[in-house]
Tab-separated table of C-alpha atoms and ligand atoms in Angstrom:
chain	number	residue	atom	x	y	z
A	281	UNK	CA	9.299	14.582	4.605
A	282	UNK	CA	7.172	13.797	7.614
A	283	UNK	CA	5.747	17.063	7.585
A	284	UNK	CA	4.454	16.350	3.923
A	285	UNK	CA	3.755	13.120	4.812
A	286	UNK	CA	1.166	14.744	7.787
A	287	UNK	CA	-0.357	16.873	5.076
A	288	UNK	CA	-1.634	13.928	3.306
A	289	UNK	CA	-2.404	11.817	6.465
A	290	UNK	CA	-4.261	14.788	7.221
A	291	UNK	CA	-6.699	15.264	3.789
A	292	UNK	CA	-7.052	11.714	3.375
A	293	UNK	CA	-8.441	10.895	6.704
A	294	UNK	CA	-10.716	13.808	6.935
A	295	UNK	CA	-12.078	12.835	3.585
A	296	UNK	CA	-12.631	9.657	4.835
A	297	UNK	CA	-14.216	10.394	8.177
A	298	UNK	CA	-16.820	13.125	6.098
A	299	UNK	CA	-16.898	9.822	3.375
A	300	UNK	CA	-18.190	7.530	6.348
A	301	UNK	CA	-20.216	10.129	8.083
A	302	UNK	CA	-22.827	10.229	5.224
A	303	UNK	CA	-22.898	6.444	5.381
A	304	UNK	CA	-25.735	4.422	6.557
A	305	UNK	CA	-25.610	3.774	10.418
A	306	UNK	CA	-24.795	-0.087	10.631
A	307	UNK	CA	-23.331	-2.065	13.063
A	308	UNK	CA	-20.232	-2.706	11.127
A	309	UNK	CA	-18.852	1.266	10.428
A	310	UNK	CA	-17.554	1.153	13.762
A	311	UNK	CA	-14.933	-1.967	13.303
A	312	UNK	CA	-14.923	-0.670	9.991
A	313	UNK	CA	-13.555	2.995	10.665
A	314	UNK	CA	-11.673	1.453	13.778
A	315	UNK	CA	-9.340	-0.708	11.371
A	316	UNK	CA	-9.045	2.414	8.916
A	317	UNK	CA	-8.685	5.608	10.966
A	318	UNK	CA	-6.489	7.568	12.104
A	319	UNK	CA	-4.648	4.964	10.553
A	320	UNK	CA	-0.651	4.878	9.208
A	321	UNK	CA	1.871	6.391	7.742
A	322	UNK	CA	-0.048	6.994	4.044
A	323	UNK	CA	2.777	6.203	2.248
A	324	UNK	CA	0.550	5.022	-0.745
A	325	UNK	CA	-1.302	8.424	-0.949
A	326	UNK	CA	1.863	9.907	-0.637
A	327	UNK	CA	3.025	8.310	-4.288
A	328	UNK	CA	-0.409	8.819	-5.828
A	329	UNK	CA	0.164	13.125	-4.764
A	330	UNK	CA	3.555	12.776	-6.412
A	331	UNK	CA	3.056	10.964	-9.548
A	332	UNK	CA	-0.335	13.330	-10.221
A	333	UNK	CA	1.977	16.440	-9.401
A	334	UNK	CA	4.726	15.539	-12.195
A	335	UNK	CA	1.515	14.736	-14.419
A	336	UNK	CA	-0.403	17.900	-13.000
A	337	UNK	CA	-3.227	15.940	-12.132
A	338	UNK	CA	-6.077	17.881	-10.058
A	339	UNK	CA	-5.534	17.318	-6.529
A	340	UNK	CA	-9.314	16.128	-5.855
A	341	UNK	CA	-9.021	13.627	-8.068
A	342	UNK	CA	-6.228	12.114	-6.096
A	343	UNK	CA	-7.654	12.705	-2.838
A	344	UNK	CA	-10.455	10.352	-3.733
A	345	UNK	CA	-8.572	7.705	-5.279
A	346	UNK	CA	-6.313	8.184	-1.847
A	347	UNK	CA	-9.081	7.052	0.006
A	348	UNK	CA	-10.492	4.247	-2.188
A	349	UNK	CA	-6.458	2.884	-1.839
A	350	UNK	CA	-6.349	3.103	2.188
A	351	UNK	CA	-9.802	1.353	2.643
A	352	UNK	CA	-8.376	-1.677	0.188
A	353	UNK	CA	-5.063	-1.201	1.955
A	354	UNK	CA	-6.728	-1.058	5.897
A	355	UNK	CA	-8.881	-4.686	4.988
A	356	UNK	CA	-5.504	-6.462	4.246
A	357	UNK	CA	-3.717	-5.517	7.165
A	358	UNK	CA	-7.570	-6.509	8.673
A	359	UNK	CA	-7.285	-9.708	7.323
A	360	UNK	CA	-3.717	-10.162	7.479
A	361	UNK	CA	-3.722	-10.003	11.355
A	362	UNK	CA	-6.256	-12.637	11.855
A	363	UNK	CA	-5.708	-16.014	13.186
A	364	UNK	CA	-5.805	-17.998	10.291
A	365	UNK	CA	-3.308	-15.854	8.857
A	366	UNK	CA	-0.312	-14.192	10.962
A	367	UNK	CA	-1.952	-14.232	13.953
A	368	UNK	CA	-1.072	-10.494	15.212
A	369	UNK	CA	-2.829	-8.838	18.541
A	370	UNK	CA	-0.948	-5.320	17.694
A	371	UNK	CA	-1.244	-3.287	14.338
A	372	UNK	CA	-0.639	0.255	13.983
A	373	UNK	CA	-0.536	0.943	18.137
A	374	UNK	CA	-3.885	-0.526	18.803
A	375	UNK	CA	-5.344	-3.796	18.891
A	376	UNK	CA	-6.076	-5.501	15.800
A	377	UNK	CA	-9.587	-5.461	14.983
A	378	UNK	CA	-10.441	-9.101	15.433
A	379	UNK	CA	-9.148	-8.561	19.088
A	380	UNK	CA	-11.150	-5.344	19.454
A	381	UNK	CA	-14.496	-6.762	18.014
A	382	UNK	CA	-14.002	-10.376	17.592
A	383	UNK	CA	-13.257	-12.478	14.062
A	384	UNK	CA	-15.798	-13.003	12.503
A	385	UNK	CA	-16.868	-8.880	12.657
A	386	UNK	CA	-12.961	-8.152	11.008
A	387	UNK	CA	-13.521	-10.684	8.794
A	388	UNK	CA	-17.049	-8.541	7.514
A	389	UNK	CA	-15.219	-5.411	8.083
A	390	UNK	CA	-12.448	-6.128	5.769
A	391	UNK	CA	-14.885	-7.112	2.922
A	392	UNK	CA	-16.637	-4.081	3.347
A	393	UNK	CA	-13.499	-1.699	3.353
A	394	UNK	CA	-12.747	-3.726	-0.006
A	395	UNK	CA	-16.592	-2.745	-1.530
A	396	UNK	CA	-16.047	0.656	-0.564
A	397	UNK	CA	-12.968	1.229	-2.353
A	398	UNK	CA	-15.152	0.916	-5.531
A	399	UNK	CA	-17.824	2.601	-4.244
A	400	UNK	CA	-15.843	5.792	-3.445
A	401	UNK	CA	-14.301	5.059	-7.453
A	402	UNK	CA	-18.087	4.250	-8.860
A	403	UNK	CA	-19.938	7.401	-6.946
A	404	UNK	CA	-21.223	10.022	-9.270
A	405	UNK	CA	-19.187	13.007	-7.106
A	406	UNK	CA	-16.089	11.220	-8.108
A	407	UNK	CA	-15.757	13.932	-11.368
A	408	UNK	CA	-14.145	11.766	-14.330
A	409	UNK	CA	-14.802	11.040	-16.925
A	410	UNK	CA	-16.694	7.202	-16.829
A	411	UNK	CA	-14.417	5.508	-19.464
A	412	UNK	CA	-11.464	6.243	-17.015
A	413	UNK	CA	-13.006	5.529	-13.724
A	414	UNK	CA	-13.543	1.941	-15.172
A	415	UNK	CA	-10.163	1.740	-16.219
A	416	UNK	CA	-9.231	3.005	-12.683
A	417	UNK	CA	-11.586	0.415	-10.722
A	418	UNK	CA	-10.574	-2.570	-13.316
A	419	UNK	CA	-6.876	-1.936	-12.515
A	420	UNK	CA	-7.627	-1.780	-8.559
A	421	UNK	CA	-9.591	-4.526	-8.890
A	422	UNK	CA	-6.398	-6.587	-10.761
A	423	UNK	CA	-4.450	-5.215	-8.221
A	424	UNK	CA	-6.561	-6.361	-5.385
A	425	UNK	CA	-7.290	-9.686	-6.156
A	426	UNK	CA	-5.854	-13.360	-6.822
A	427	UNK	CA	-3.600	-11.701	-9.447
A	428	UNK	CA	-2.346	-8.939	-6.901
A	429	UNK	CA	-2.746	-8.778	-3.220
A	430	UNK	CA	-4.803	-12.021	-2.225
A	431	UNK	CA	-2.567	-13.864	-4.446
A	432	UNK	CA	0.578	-12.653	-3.580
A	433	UNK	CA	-0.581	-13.297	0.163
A	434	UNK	CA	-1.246	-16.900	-0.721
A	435	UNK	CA	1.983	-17.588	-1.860
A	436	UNK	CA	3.526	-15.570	1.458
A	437	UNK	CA	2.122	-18.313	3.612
A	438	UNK	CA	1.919	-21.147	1.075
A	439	UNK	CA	6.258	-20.436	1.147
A	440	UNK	CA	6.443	-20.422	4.817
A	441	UNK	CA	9.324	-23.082	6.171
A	442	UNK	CA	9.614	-23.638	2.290
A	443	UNK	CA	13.046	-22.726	0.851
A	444	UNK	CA	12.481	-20.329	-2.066
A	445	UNK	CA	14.663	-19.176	-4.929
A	446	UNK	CA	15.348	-14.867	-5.624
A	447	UNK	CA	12.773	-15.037	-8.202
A	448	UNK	CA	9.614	-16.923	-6.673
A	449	UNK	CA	10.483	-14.409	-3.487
A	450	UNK	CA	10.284	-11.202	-5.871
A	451	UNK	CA	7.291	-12.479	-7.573
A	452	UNK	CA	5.262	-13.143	-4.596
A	453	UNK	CA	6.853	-9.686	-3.007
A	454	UNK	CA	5.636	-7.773	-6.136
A	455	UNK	CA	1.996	-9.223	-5.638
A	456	UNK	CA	1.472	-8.966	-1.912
A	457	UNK	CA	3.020	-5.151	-1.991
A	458	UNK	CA	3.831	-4.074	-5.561
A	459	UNK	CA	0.700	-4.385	-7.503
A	460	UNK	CA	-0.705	-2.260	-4.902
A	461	UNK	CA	2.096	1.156	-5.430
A	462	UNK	CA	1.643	-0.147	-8.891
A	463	UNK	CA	-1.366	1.526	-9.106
A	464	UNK	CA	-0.736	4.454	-7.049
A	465	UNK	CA	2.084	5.024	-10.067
A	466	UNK	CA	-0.294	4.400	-12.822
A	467	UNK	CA	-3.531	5.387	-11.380
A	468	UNK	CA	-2.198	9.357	-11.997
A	469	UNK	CA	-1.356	8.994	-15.467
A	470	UNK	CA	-4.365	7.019	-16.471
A	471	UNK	CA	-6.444	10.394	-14.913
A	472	UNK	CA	-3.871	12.719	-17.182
A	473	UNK	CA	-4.205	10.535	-20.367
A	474	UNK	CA	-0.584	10.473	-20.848
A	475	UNK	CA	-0.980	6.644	-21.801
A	476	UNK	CA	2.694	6.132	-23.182
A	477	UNK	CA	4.130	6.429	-19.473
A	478	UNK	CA	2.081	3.340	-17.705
A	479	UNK	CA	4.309	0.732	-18.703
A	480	UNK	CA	7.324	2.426	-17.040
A	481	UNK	CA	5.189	3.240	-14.073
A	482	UNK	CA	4.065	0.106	-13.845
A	483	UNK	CA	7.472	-1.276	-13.646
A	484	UNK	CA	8.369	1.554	-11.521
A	485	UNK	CA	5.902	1.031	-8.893
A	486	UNK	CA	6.501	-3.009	-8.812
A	487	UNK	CA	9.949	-1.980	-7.716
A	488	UNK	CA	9.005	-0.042	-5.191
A	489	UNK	CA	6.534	-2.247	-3.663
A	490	UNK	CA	9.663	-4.586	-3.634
A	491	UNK	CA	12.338	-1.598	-1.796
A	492	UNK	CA	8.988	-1.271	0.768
A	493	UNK	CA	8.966	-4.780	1.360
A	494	UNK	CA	12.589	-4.892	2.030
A	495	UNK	CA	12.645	-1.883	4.384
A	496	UNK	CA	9.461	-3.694	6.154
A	497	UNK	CA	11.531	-7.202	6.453
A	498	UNK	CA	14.572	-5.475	8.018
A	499	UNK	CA	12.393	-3.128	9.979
A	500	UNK	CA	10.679	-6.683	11.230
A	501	UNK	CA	14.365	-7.744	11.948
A	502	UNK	CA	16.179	-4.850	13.694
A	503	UNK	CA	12.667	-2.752	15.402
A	504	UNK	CA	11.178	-2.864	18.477
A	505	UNK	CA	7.537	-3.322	18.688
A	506	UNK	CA	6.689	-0.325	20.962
A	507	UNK	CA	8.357	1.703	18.312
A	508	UNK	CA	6.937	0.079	14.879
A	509	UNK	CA	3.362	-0.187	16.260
A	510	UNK	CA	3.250	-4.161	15.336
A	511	UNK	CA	5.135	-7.004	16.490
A	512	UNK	CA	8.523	-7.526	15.652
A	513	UNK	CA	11.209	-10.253	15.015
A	514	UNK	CA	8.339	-12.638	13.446
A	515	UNK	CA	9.623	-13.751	9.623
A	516	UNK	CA	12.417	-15.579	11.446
A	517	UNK	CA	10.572	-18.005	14.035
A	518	UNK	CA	7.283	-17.970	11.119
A	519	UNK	CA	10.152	-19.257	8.534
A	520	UNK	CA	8.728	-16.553	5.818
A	521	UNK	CA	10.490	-16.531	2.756
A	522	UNK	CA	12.428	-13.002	2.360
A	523	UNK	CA	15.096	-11.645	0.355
A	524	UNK	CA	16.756	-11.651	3.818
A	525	UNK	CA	16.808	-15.151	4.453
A	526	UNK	CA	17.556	-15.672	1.116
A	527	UNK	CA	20.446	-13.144	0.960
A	528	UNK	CA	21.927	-12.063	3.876
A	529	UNK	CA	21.036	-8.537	5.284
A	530	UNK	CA	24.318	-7.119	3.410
A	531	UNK	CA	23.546	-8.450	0.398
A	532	UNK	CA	19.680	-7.343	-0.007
A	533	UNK	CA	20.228	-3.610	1.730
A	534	UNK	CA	23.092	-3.571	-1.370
A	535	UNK	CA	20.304	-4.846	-3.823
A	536	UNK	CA	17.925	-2.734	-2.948
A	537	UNK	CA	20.256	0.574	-3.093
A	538	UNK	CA	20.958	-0.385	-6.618
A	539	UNK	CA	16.919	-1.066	-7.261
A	540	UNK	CA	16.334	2.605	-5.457
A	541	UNK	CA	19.476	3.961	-8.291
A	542	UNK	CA	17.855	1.906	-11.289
A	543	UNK	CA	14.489	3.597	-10.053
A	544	UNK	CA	15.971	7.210	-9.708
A	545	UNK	CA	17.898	7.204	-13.117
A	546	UNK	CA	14.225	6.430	-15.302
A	547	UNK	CA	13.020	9.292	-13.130
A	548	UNK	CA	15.853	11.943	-14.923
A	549	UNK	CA	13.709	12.603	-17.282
A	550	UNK	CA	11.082	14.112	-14.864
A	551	UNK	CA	13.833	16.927	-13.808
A	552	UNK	CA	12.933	18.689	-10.491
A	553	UNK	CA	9.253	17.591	-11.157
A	554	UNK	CA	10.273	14.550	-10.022
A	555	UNK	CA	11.755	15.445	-6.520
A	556	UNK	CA	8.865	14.938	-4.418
A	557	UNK	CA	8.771	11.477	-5.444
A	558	UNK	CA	12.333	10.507	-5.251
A	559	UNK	CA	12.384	11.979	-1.422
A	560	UNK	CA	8.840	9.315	-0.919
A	561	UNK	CA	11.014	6.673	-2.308
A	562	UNK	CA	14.093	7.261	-0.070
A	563	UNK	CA	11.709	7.397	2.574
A	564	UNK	CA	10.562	3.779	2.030
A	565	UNK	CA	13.499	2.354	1.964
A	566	UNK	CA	15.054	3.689	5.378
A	567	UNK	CA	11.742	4.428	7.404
A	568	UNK	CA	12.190	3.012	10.928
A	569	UNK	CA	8.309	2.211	11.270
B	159	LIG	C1	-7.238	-8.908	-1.193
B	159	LIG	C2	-6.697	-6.693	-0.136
B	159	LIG	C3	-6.758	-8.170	-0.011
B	159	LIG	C4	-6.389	-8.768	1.182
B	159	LIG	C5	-6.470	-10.180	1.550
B	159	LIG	C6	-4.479	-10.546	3.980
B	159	LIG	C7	-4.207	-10.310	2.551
B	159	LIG	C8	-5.162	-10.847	1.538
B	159	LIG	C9	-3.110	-9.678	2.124
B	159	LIG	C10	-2.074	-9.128	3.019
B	159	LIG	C11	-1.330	-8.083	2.323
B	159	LIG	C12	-0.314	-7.444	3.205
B	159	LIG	C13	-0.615	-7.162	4.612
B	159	LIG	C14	0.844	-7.118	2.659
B	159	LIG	C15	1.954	-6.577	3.446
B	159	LIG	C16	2.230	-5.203	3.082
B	159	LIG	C17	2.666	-4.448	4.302
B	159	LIG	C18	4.000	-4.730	4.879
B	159	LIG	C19	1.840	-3.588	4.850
B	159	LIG	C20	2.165	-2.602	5.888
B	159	LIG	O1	2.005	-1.354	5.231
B	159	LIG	P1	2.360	0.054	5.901
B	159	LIG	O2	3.648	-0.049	6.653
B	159	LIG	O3	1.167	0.178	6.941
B	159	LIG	O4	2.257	1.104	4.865
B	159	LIG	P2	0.544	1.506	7.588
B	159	LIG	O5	0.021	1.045	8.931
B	159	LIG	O6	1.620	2.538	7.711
B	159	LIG	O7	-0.562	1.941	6.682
């Protein structure tokens, strides 16, 4: 797996670094690449390859929606990390970018990772057809905002210290990290055409933004920081609301196994097609970083 995972780390940053090459000069692409590049484990990209393989979906495509995904993905864990949110020094083995630069340059190099998402999905070299690249940068867009990430991130710390039932957890969960694999699962079969599949895609990746979010709370739990690049033990002492805290560690690992086998049964249909994204999934969930 990590050998296929390298492939794609590899592609999608070197289409980034040529991406930002051609850019204009400012003062920002520095804090800008710095909080994108070389950057983590691409486990996003990794579901967008998958899903376009079982819908044979031209590889270039992908790549570019990759990248657009990773720059949206790199200014929230930007923004994430500064003080007003969790307050983090460490992200992905390296200083967080506020510490690097200061805050007020993350803060202006998150918003411009966001506007280059849809510039990499708006740019004329990005060859689709212009009905479906709107449908592509309306659904990141839905994804990205106060109905997907940004929202789900307000309830996050608007829950801290708060006791939560399952279902406001899952909901805010499914925001914060689903509607984001969400579209890595539909954005492939929007490109193909093959329309009658988003709905179970849609579902599909919601539950696997949940099964990531799991793996990252236990990970949060049980790692050690030198090893998970971030710090570690932190949704205890913050009070975050977590299936874990809800739960009990016993109980949510069993939950999410049966998630993972509700997951892997809609995928029979798929056949072998389908392996390569099955192996991502069990990847997710047991990932040590
Ligand atoms: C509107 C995009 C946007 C952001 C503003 C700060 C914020 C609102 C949202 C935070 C979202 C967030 C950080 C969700 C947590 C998801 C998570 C655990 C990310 C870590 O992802 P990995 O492990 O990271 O895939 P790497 O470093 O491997 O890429």
């Amino acid at each position: 797996m990590q050998k296929k995972l390298n492939k794609i780390i590899y592609k999608t940053n070197n289409y980034l670094y040529r991406y930002f090459s051609k850019q204009k000069n400012t003062q920002l692409i520095n804090p800008m690449i710095y909080g994108l590049l070389p950057g983590g484990k691409k486990v996003r990209s990794k579901i967008l390859f998958d899903v376009g393989s079982i819908f044979k979906v031209d590889k270039k495509i992908i790549l570019q929606v990759a990248a657009a995904v990773e720059c949206i993905h790199a200014y929230s864990l930007i923004h994430d990390d500064l003080p007003c949110m969790d307050n983090d020094n460490i992200r992905r083995g390296k200083l967080t970018t506020h510490k690097k630069f200061s805050e007020s340059t993350a803060i202006l190099a998150g918003n411009s990772l966001l506007t280059i998402a849809f510039q990499i999905l708006s740019d004329k070299r990005f060859n689709l057809n212009e009905k479906k690249k709107i449908k592509l940068i309306n659904l990141l867009s839905e994804s990205s905002g106060h109905t997907g990430i940004a929202g789900g991130q307000f309830l996050d710390l608007s829950y801290e210290k708060i006791k939560k039932n399952k279902k406001q957890i899952i909901e805010m969960q499914i925001k914060k990290t689903g509607r984001l694999f969400s579209f890595c699962c539909v954005a492939p079969i929007i490109i193909s055409g093959k329309i009658k599949f988003i709905n179970k895609f849609n579902k599909i990746g919601n539950e696997i933004g949940l099964l990531f979010q799991i793996a990252d709370d236990l990970i949060d739990l049980r790692g050690k920081s030198s090893t998970v690049g971030k710090k570690t033990k932190k949704d205890l002492k913050m009070g975050k609301a977590t299936l874990i805290s809800l739960l009990g560690t016993d109980n949510t690992i069993k939950y999410a196994d049966n998630l993972k086998l509700k997951i892997f049964r809609s995928l029979k249909i798929f056949g072998k097609k389908g392996d390569d994204f099955k192996e991502t999934i069990n990847y997710i969930l047991n990932r040590t970083k």
